[in-house]
Amino acid sequence: GVADSETHVVTRTMPNGNVCTSTLVLEGGRVQKNETRCVSRHAASERATTQAPTADSKDKTTDPDSEQSYLEQDAVQRWQLAGLPELRPTPTDDFWVLGGVFLERFVVAFDYDNARLGIAEPSTEIKPELQVLGLNEERVIEVQPPVEAPGKPASSIAWPVLAAPSLVLGVGVLAAWYRSSRRRPEALASTSDLEAVE
C-alpha cells in the first residue's frame, strides 16, 4: 500500500516578537521530519519588505488584514506608546543566558570544540548535602543534641563556671545588707537624741 503522508506547518509569534515556523512531516503515522525555525521580529520584517511582491500575491507588509502586518504595527505602537524608539536588531538578539533555576535542576555540558550544548536531567537524585538550593527553597537543618567531650560530662565543666560569678554576687549582696543593717540603729539613735534635746 501507499504510505499516507501528512505535512503540518504552524507559524507562531512568540512573546518576544520572534516568528517561529514548525514543520511536521508524517509518513504512515511516523514522524519523518520535525523542524522548528525561529527568526527575530526584525529579520522577519526586513525579509518581508525586501521580497518583491508578484502579480499573484499580496504584499503582507502593506496588506492591513495580514496577521504579520498587524503584529508588526502592534509592536511599533507599543514602543511608541512607551516613548521608546523602535529598536534595531543587534548581534545579541538570539543570545541566550542559562542560569538560576534552570541550572539548579538540569545538568549542562558545554562542548566548545564542536560548538554544542548538552542538557539532561540527572538520572538519580542528587545527595542533599551536594544539592544546590533554589531561591524559593528553605534548608531544613536537623537539630541534634550537643556532643559531649570524651571523659568528663558537660555538667561537670559548667558548675565551676557558674559558681564563681554566683559567689561574687552573693558576697556583694551580703556586704550591702550588712552595711545597711549597721546604719539603721545609728540613724534611729541620732533621731531619738534630737527629739530629746528639743
XYZ file of N, CA and C in Angstrom:
594
model
N 0.793 -1.172 0.000
C 0.000 0.000 0.000
C 0.842 1.244 0.000
N 0.204 2.307 -0.399
C 0.857 3.611 -0.430
C 0.801 4.215 0.971
N 1.964 4.681 1.454
C 2.031 5.283 2.786
C 1.388 6.662 2.759
N 0.555 6.913 3.755
C -0.069 8.229 3.866
C 0.976 9.237 4.328
N 0.986 10.362 3.678
C 1.942 11.412 4.031
C 1.178 12.681 4.398
N 1.521 13.237 5.559
C 0.889 14.473 6.018
C 1.974 15.477 6.371
N 1.710 16.715 6.059
C 2.628 17.792 6.435
C 1.832 18.864 7.163
N 2.294 19.198 8.363
C 1.652 20.243 9.165
C 2.653 21.378 9.349
N 2.244 22.583 8.977
C 3.092 23.768 9.155
C 2.340 24.739 10.062
N 2.986 25.107 11.161
C 2.380 26.033 12.119
C 3.341 27.202 12.310
N 2.813 28.412 12.158
C 3.620 29.616 12.373
C 3.070 30.341 13.593
N 3.966 30.617 14.554
C 3.570 31.298 15.787
C 4.461 32.509 16.008
N 3.897 33.525 16.613
C 4.690 34.674 17.047
C 4.868 34.554 18.552
N 6.104 34.507 18.988
C 6.433 34.334 20.395
C 6.254 35.663 21.135
N 6.192 35.624 22.491
C 6.010 36.864 23.261
C 7.104 37.905 23.022
N 8.319 37.459 22.678
C 9.402 38.418 22.439
C 9.386 38.962 21.013
N 8.425 38.543 20.195
C 8.305 39.054 18.840
C 8.898 38.159 17.770
N 9.647 37.124 18.165
C 10.224 36.211 17.176
C 9.118 35.421 16.493
N 9.316 35.121 15.215
C 8.351 34.334 14.446
C 8.928 32.936 14.279
N 8.219 31.922 14.802
C 8.690 30.534 14.736
C 7.775 29.734 13.819
N 8.382 28.985 12.907
C 7.642 28.126 11.989
C 8.020 26.685 12.278
N 7.019 25.871 12.639
C 7.239 24.453 12.921
C 6.697 23.631 11.766
N 7.510 22.689 11.275
C 7.110 21.808 10.178
C 7.161 20.379 10.683
N 6.045 19.666 10.567
C 5.955 18.274 10.996
C 5.528 17.440 9.794
N 6.370 16.473 9.396
C 6.067 15.593 8.268
C 5.856 14.189 8.818
N 4.662 13.631 8.549
C 4.323 12.279 8.987
C 4.158 11.388 7.767
N 4.751 10.210 7.804
C 4.561 9.213 6.747
C 4.177 7.904 7.411
N 2.979 7.429 7.102
C 2.499 6.190 7.700
C 2.348 6.296 9.212
N 2.043 7.475 9.702
C 1.869 7.667 11.136
C 3.170 7.875 11.896
N 4.298 7.809 11.221
C 5.601 8.007 11.871
C 6.165 9.374 11.504
N 6.843 9.971 12.459
C 7.440 11.285 12.231
C 8.680 11.128 11.364
N 8.688 11.807 10.231
C 9.849 11.802 9.345
C 10.671 13.070 9.515
N 9.987 14.153 9.836
C 10.681 15.429 9.997
C 9.910 16.266 11.008
N 10.630 16.804 11.979
C 10.040 17.708 12.964
C 11.035 18.845 13.141
N 10.740 19.974 12.538
C 11.709 21.068 12.499
C 11.025 22.369 12.895
N 11.719 23.143 13.718
C 11.224 24.459 14.104
C 12.311 25.477 13.824
N 11.952 26.515 13.103
C 12.898 27.595 12.811
C 12.296 28.895 13.320
N 13.124 29.636 14.051
C 12.676 30.917 14.590
C 13.514 32.036 14.000
N 12.845 33.118 13.671
C 13.505 34.292 13.113
C 13.100 35.475 13.977
N 14.054 36.350 14.269
C 13.726 37.512 15.094
C 12.725 38.399 14.365
N 11.988 39.167 15.126
C 10.938 40.027 14.578
C 11.515 40.985 13.543
N 12.708 41.513 13.820
C 13.320 42.474 12.904
C 13.741 41.802 11.601
N 14.299 40.599 11.705
C 14.722 39.888 10.499
C 13.512 39.506 9.654
N 12.418 39.109 10.309
C 11.206 38.738 9.570
C 10.628 39.945 8.839
N 10.627 41.094 9.496
C 10.060 42.274 8.834
C 10.968 42.760 7.705
N 12.312 42.657 7.897
C 13.227 43.054 6.826
C 13.100 42.123 5.626
N 12.961 40.821 5.891
C 12.830 39.843 4.808
C 11.539 40.099 4.036
N 10.457 40.430 4.742
C 9.174 40.661 4.083
C 9.206 41.925 3.230
N 9.924 42.948 3.665
C 9.946 44.188 2.896
C 10.897 44.111 1.711
N 11.918 43.246 1.775
C 12.858 43.153 0.655
C 12.343 42.256 -0.451
N 11.379 41.370 -0.165
C 10.836 40.499 -1.206
C 9.864 41.310 -2.065
N 10.069 41.249 -3.353
C 9.172 41.969 -4.265
C 7.904 41.157 -4.454
N 6.756 41.779 -4.287
C 5.518 41.032 -4.475
C 5.293 40.720 -5.951
N 4.760 39.534 -6.190
C 4.429 39.148 -7.564
C 3.026 39.635 -7.874
N 2.630 39.484 -9.108
C 1.297 39.944 -9.514
C 0.207 39.123 -8.842
N 0.518 37.840 -8.521
C -0.491 36.959 -7.937
C -0.651 37.163 -6.429
N 0.404 37.596 -5.751
C 0.354 37.636 -4.283
C 0.218 39.063 -3.779
N -0.333 39.175 -2.590
C -0.438 40.469 -1.931
C 0.818 40.679 -1.100
N 1.233 41.895 -0.954
C 2.367 42.212 -0.088
C 1.854 42.215 1.355
N 2.387 41.301 2.178
C 1.885 41.150 3.543
C 2.193 42.361 4.412
N 3.234 43.099 4.077
C 3.573 44.244 4.922
C 2.665 45.433 4.662
N 2.053 45.499 3.476
C 1.166 46.619 3.185
C -0.295 46.231 3.316
N -0.594 44.940 3.345
C -1.972 44.482 3.493
C -2.398 44.667 4.948
N -3.357 45.566 5.231
C -3.739 45.809 6.625
C -4.421 44.611 7.275
N -4.953 43.675 6.460
C -5.612 42.500 7.024
C -4.634 41.374 7.331
N -3.394 41.523 6.939
C -2.388 40.484 7.161
C -2.051 40.374 8.648
N -1.944 39.132 9.129
C -1.594 38.910 10.541
C -0.203 39.457 10.841
N 0.721 39.253 9.914
C 2.091 39.737 10.110
C 2.094 41.265 10.202
N 1.344 41.918 9.323
C 1.279 43.374 9.334
C 0.692 43.867 10.651
N -0.362 43.213 11.120
C -0.999 43.605 12.377
C -0.020 43.484 13.543
N 0.714 42.365 13.604
C 1.658 42.158 14.702
C 2.785 43.183 14.673
N 3.278 43.494 13.480
C 4.351 44.487 13.378
C 3.852 45.868 13.781
N 2.652 46.224 13.332
C 2.096 47.526 13.696
C 1.861 47.607 15.200
N 1.386 46.516 15.775
C 1.138 46.479 17.211
C 2.439 46.662 17.989
N 3.497 46.001 17.546
C 4.788 46.124 18.231
C 5.319 47.548 18.143
N 5.204 48.161 16.976
C 5.681 49.539 16.806
C 4.868 50.484 17.682
N 3.538 50.277 17.740
C 2.693 51.140 18.560
C 3.032 50.999 20.042
N 3.332 49.772 20.491
C 3.701 49.581 21.899
C 4.975 50.341 22.226
N 5.954 50.314 21.321
C 7.206 51.050 21.556
C 6.931 52.547 21.591
N 6.074 53.018 20.668
C 5.799 54.447 20.609
C 5.005 54.911 21.827
N 4.053 54.109 22.303
C 3.284 54.466 23.490
C 4.176 54.549 24.720
N 5.192 53.712 24.776
C 6.105 53.738 25.912
C 7.105 54.879 25.800
N 7.091 55.601 24.674
C 8.025 56.703 24.479
C 9.411 56.246 24.093
N 9.524 55.024 23.615
C 10.824 54.479 23.241
C 10.928 54.371 21.728
N 12.093 54.589 21.182
C 12.252 54.395 19.737
C 12.254 52.907 19.415
N 11.896 52.582 18.186
C 11.931 51.173 17.778
C 13.380 50.705 17.763
N 13.618 49.568 18.372
C 14.983 49.053 18.467
C 15.378 48.331 17.192
N 16.592 48.485 16.800
C 17.143 47.763 15.656
C 17.786 46.476 16.151
N 17.836 45.442 15.325
C 18.435 44.183 15.766
C 19.916 44.348 16.084
N 20.351 43.619 17.094
C 21.760 43.618 17.488
C 22.286 42.195 17.383
N 23.611 42.018 17.396
C 24.160 40.657 17.304
C 23.759 39.763 18.474
N 23.335 40.348 19.582
C 22.988 39.532 20.751
C 21.495 39.248 20.866
N 20.704 39.535 19.832
C 19.272 39.270 19.907
C 18.966 37.795 20.126
N 19.739 36.919 19.520
C 19.497 35.486 19.651
C 20.439 34.849 20.661
N 20.985 35.627 21.574
C 21.931 35.133 22.571
C 21.164 34.798 23.840
N 21.253 33.563 24.293
C 20.545 33.119 25.483
C 21.523 32.960 26.625
N 21.076 33.219 27.826
C 21.895 33.016 29.019
C 21.177 32.004 29.897
N 21.884 30.919 30.210
C 21.324 29.904 31.091
C 21.740 30.236 32.512
N 20.811 30.161 33.425
C 21.174 30.441 34.806
C 20.022 30.186 35.740
N 20.248 30.478 36.996
C 19.219 30.416 38.017
C 18.592 29.052 38.162
N 17.270 29.032 38.099
C 16.503 27.818 38.349
C 16.840 26.727 37.348
N 17.134 27.101 36.109
C 17.444 26.107 35.081
C 18.685 25.310 35.457
N 19.756 25.998 35.843
C 20.997 25.301 36.177
C 20.898 24.552 37.499
N 19.928 24.913 38.351
C 19.737 24.188 39.601
C 19.103 22.823 39.353
N 18.351 22.683 38.296
C 17.610 21.444 38.059
C 18.261 20.541 37.014
N 18.915 21.101 36.013
C 19.435 20.318 34.905
C 20.955 20.283 34.912
N 21.491 19.261 34.269
C 22.932 19.142 34.076
C 23.237 19.687 32.686
N 24.170 20.609 32.598
C 24.501 21.249 31.326
C 25.954 20.963 30.997
N 26.202 20.474 29.772
C 27.568 20.201 29.314
C 27.860 21.090 28.113
N 28.953 21.821 28.175
C 29.358 22.714 27.092
C 30.473 22.047 26.297
N 30.281 21.894 24.990
C 31.306 21.348 24.097
C 31.762 22.495 23.203
N 32.814 23.176 23.649
C 33.280 24.354 22.923
C 33.935 23.990 21.596
N 34.567 22.814 21.519
C 35.248 22.419 20.283
C 34.272 22.260 19.122
N 33.113 21.654 19.397
C 32.132 21.409 18.340
C 30.959 22.389 18.384
N 31.058 23.407 19.231
C 30.002 24.422 19.370
C 28.653 23.784 19.663
N 28.642 22.910 20.699
C 27.399 22.234 21.078
C 27.121 22.450 22.557
N 25.863 22.246 22.894
C 25.419 22.374 24.267
C 24.546 21.173 24.582
N 24.875 20.446 25.639
C 24.082 19.286 26.032
C 23.343 19.559 27.324
N 22.069 19.181 27.374
C 21.242 19.414 28.553
C 20.568 18.101 28.914
N 20.605 17.739 30.204
C 19.978 16.495 30.647
C 19.517 16.637 32.088
N 18.539 15.794 32.449
C 18.122 15.705 33.845
C 18.960 14.637 34.519
N 19.315 14.816 35.789
C 20.086 13.778 36.473
C 19.272 12.488 36.568
N 19.944 11.337 36.373
C 19.228 10.058 36.409
C 18.885 9.645 37.829
N 19.660 10.062 38.808
C 19.368 9.761 40.215
C 19.293 11.071 40.974
N 18.697 10.991 42.140
C 18.601 12.187 42.960
C 19.977 12.593 43.452
N 20.218 13.870 43.496
C 21.481 14.393 43.994
C 21.440 14.338 45.516
N 22.564 13.987 46.128
C 22.622 13.923 47.589
C 22.286 15.295 48.157
N 21.520 15.324 49.257
C 21.084 16.619 49.797
C 22.231 17.556 50.159
N 23.365 17.008 50.626
C 24.450 17.908 51.010
C 25.165 18.495 49.803
N 24.980 17.899 48.614
C 25.604 18.419 47.403
C 24.623 19.202 46.540
N 23.350 19.150 46.890
C 22.318 19.765 46.071
C 22.335 21.285 46.226
N 22.186 21.975 45.104
C 22.142 23.432 45.118
C 20.749 23.860 45.550
N 20.672 24.869 46.383
C 19.383 25.349 46.862
C 18.835 26.406 45.925
N 17.528 26.375 45.722
C 16.886 27.380 44.895
C 16.504 28.591 45.719
N 16.063 29.621 45.038
C 15.682 30.839 45.734
C 14.435 30.642 46.584
N 13.574 29.731 46.180
C 12.323 29.544 46.895
C 12.363 28.370 47.862
N 13.531 27.804 48.098
C 13.639 26.661 48.992
C 14.287 27.075 50.297
N 13.820 26.462 51.377
C 14.449 26.672 52.669
C 15.170 25.402 53.049
N 16.318 25.568 53.602
C 17.076 24.402 54.022
C 16.596 23.998 55.412
N 16.247 22.737 55.560
C 15.815 22.210 56.841
C 17.029 21.576 57.499
N 17.391 22.103 58.651
C 18.552 21.589 59.364
C 18.054 20.743 60.526
N 18.584 19.553 60.619
C 18.213 18.658 61.697
C 18.899 19.112 62.972
N 18.125 19.286 64.039
C 18.698 19.694 65.317
C 19.124 18.437 66.051
N 20.401 18.385 66.394
C 20.943 17.234 67.101
C 21.412 17.685 68.470
N 21.360 16.786 69.465
C 21.836 17.170 70.797
C 23.337 17.457 70.754
N 23.819 18.332 71.656
C 25.245 18.642 71.644
C 26.081 17.414 71.969
N 27.221 17.339 71.338
C 28.118 16.209 71.558
C 28.980 16.523 72.770
N 28.981 15.614 73.751
C 29.769 15.832 74.962
C 31.207 15.421 74.725
N 32.099 16.124 75.422
C 33.522 15.818 75.301
C 33.801 14.457 75.920
N 34.735 13.703 75.363
C 35.049 12.409 75.960
C 35.684 12.606 77.335
N 35.336 11.760 78.256
C 35.907 11.842 79.606
C 34.914 12.450 80.561
N 34.922 13.774 80.728
C 34.057 14.448 81.690
C 32.748 14.856 81.019
N 31.625 14.705 81.727
C 30.359 15.191 81.175
C 30.328 16.722 81.181
N 29.497 17.292 80.330
C 29.423 18.747 80.187
C 28.967 19.414 81.473
N 28.126 18.747 82.272
C 27.637 19.351 83.510
C 28.759 19.530 84.525
N 29.771 18.663 84.535
C 30.873 18.802 85.490
C 31.762 19.989 85.133
N 31.769 20.419 83.891
C 32.566 21.569 83.477
C 31.777 22.864 83.711
N 30.467 22.827 83.629
C 29.646 24.029 83.703
C 29.514 24.572 85.122
N 29.489 23.749 86.163
C 29.227 24.274 87.505
C 30.317 25.193 88.023
N 31.646 24.946 87.778
C 32.619 25.933 88.275
C 32.496 27.283 87.558
N 32.133 27.241 86.294
C 31.987 28.481 85.529
C 30.834 29.316 86.084
N 29.756 28.682 86.485
C 28.612 29.397 87.047
C 28.800 29.711 88.528
N 29.584 28.926 89.240
C 29.756 29.115 90.684
C 30.539 30.383 91.001
N 31.570 30.701 90.238
C 32.407 31.875 90.530
C 31.598 33.177 90.468
N 30.851 33.458 89.406
C 30.061 34.702 89.411
C 28.973 34.694 90.482
N 28.405 33.528 90.760
C 27.370 33.443 91.796
C 27.956 33.777 93.159
N 29.163 33.319 93.453
C 29.821 33.590 94.731
C 30.109 35.083 94.880
N 30.632 35.711 93.813
C 30.921 37.151 93.863
C 29.636 37.941 94.077
N 28.573 37.584 93.413
C 27.289 38.262 93.561
C 26.751 38.089 94.976
N 26.852 36.884 95.497
C 26.373 36.616 96.861
C 27.127 37.418 97.904
N 28.460 37.491 97.792
C 29.268 38.267 98.744
C 28.898 39.747 98.656
N 28.674 40.256 97.457
C 28.283 41.657 97.291
C 26.948 41.957 97.943
N 25.975 41.076 97.794
C 24.648 41.265 98.397
C 24.760 41.236 99.917
N 25.551 40.300 100.458
C 25.724 40.217 101.918
C 26.402 41.474 102.469
N 27.416 41.969 101.784
C 28.111 43.174 102.245
C 27.165 44.367 102.248
N 26.343 44.507 101.226
C 25.388 45.613 101.164
C 24.362 45.499 102.285
N 23.890 44.318 102.547
C 22.900 44.106 103.615
C 23.506 44.412 104.979
N 24.755 43.977 105.191
C 25.429 44.202 106.471
C 25.609 45.701 106.712
N 26.023 46.435 105.702
C 26.224 47.880 105.866
C 24.904 48.586 106.154
N 23.877 48.203 105.438
C 22.586 48.871 105.659
C 22.013 48.536 107.028
N 22.251 47.342 107.525
C 21.722 46.976 108.850
C 22.493 47.679 109.964
N 23.770 47.975 109.778
C 24.554 48.680 110.799
C 24.179 50.155 110.826
N 23.770 50.735 109.765
C 23.444 52.161 109.724
C 22.075 52.443 110.329
N 21.158 51.544 110.265
C 19.801 51.770 110.785
C 19.799 52.072 112.292
N 20.462 51.265 113.114
C 20.422 51.599 114.553
C 21.079 52.950 114.844
N 22.156 53.285 114.120
C 22.808 54.579 114.340
C 21.879 55.707 113.909
N 21.174 55.507 112.825
C 20.249 56.527 112.341
C 19.100 56.705 113.313
N 18.584 55.603 113.846
C 17.489 55.683 114.818
C 17.962 56.378 116.094
N 19.195 56.053 116.515
C 19.727 56.662 117.742
C 19.919 58.160 117.558
N 20.384 58.583 116.404
C 20.618 60.005 116.180
C 19.315 60.780 116.118
N 18.243 60.193 115.588
C 16.959 60.888 115.540
C 16.328 60.953 116.916
N 16.499 59.943 117.722
C 15.918 59.970 119.072
C 16.647 60.970 119.960
N 17.965 61.160 119.733
C 18.724 62.142 120.500
C 18.247 63.551 120.157
N 17.938 63.802 118.909
C 17.471 65.118 118.504
C 16.114 65.438 119.111
N 15.267 64.443 119.234
C 13.947 64.652 119.813
C 14.066 64.959 121.302
N 15.032 64.304 121.942
C 15.199 64.505 123.379
C 15.726 65.905 123.677
N 16.536 66.452 122.800
C 17.136 67.763 123.011
C 16.083 68.842 122.854
N 15.149 68.690 122.048
C 14.159 69.729 121.785
C 13.181 69.753 122.853
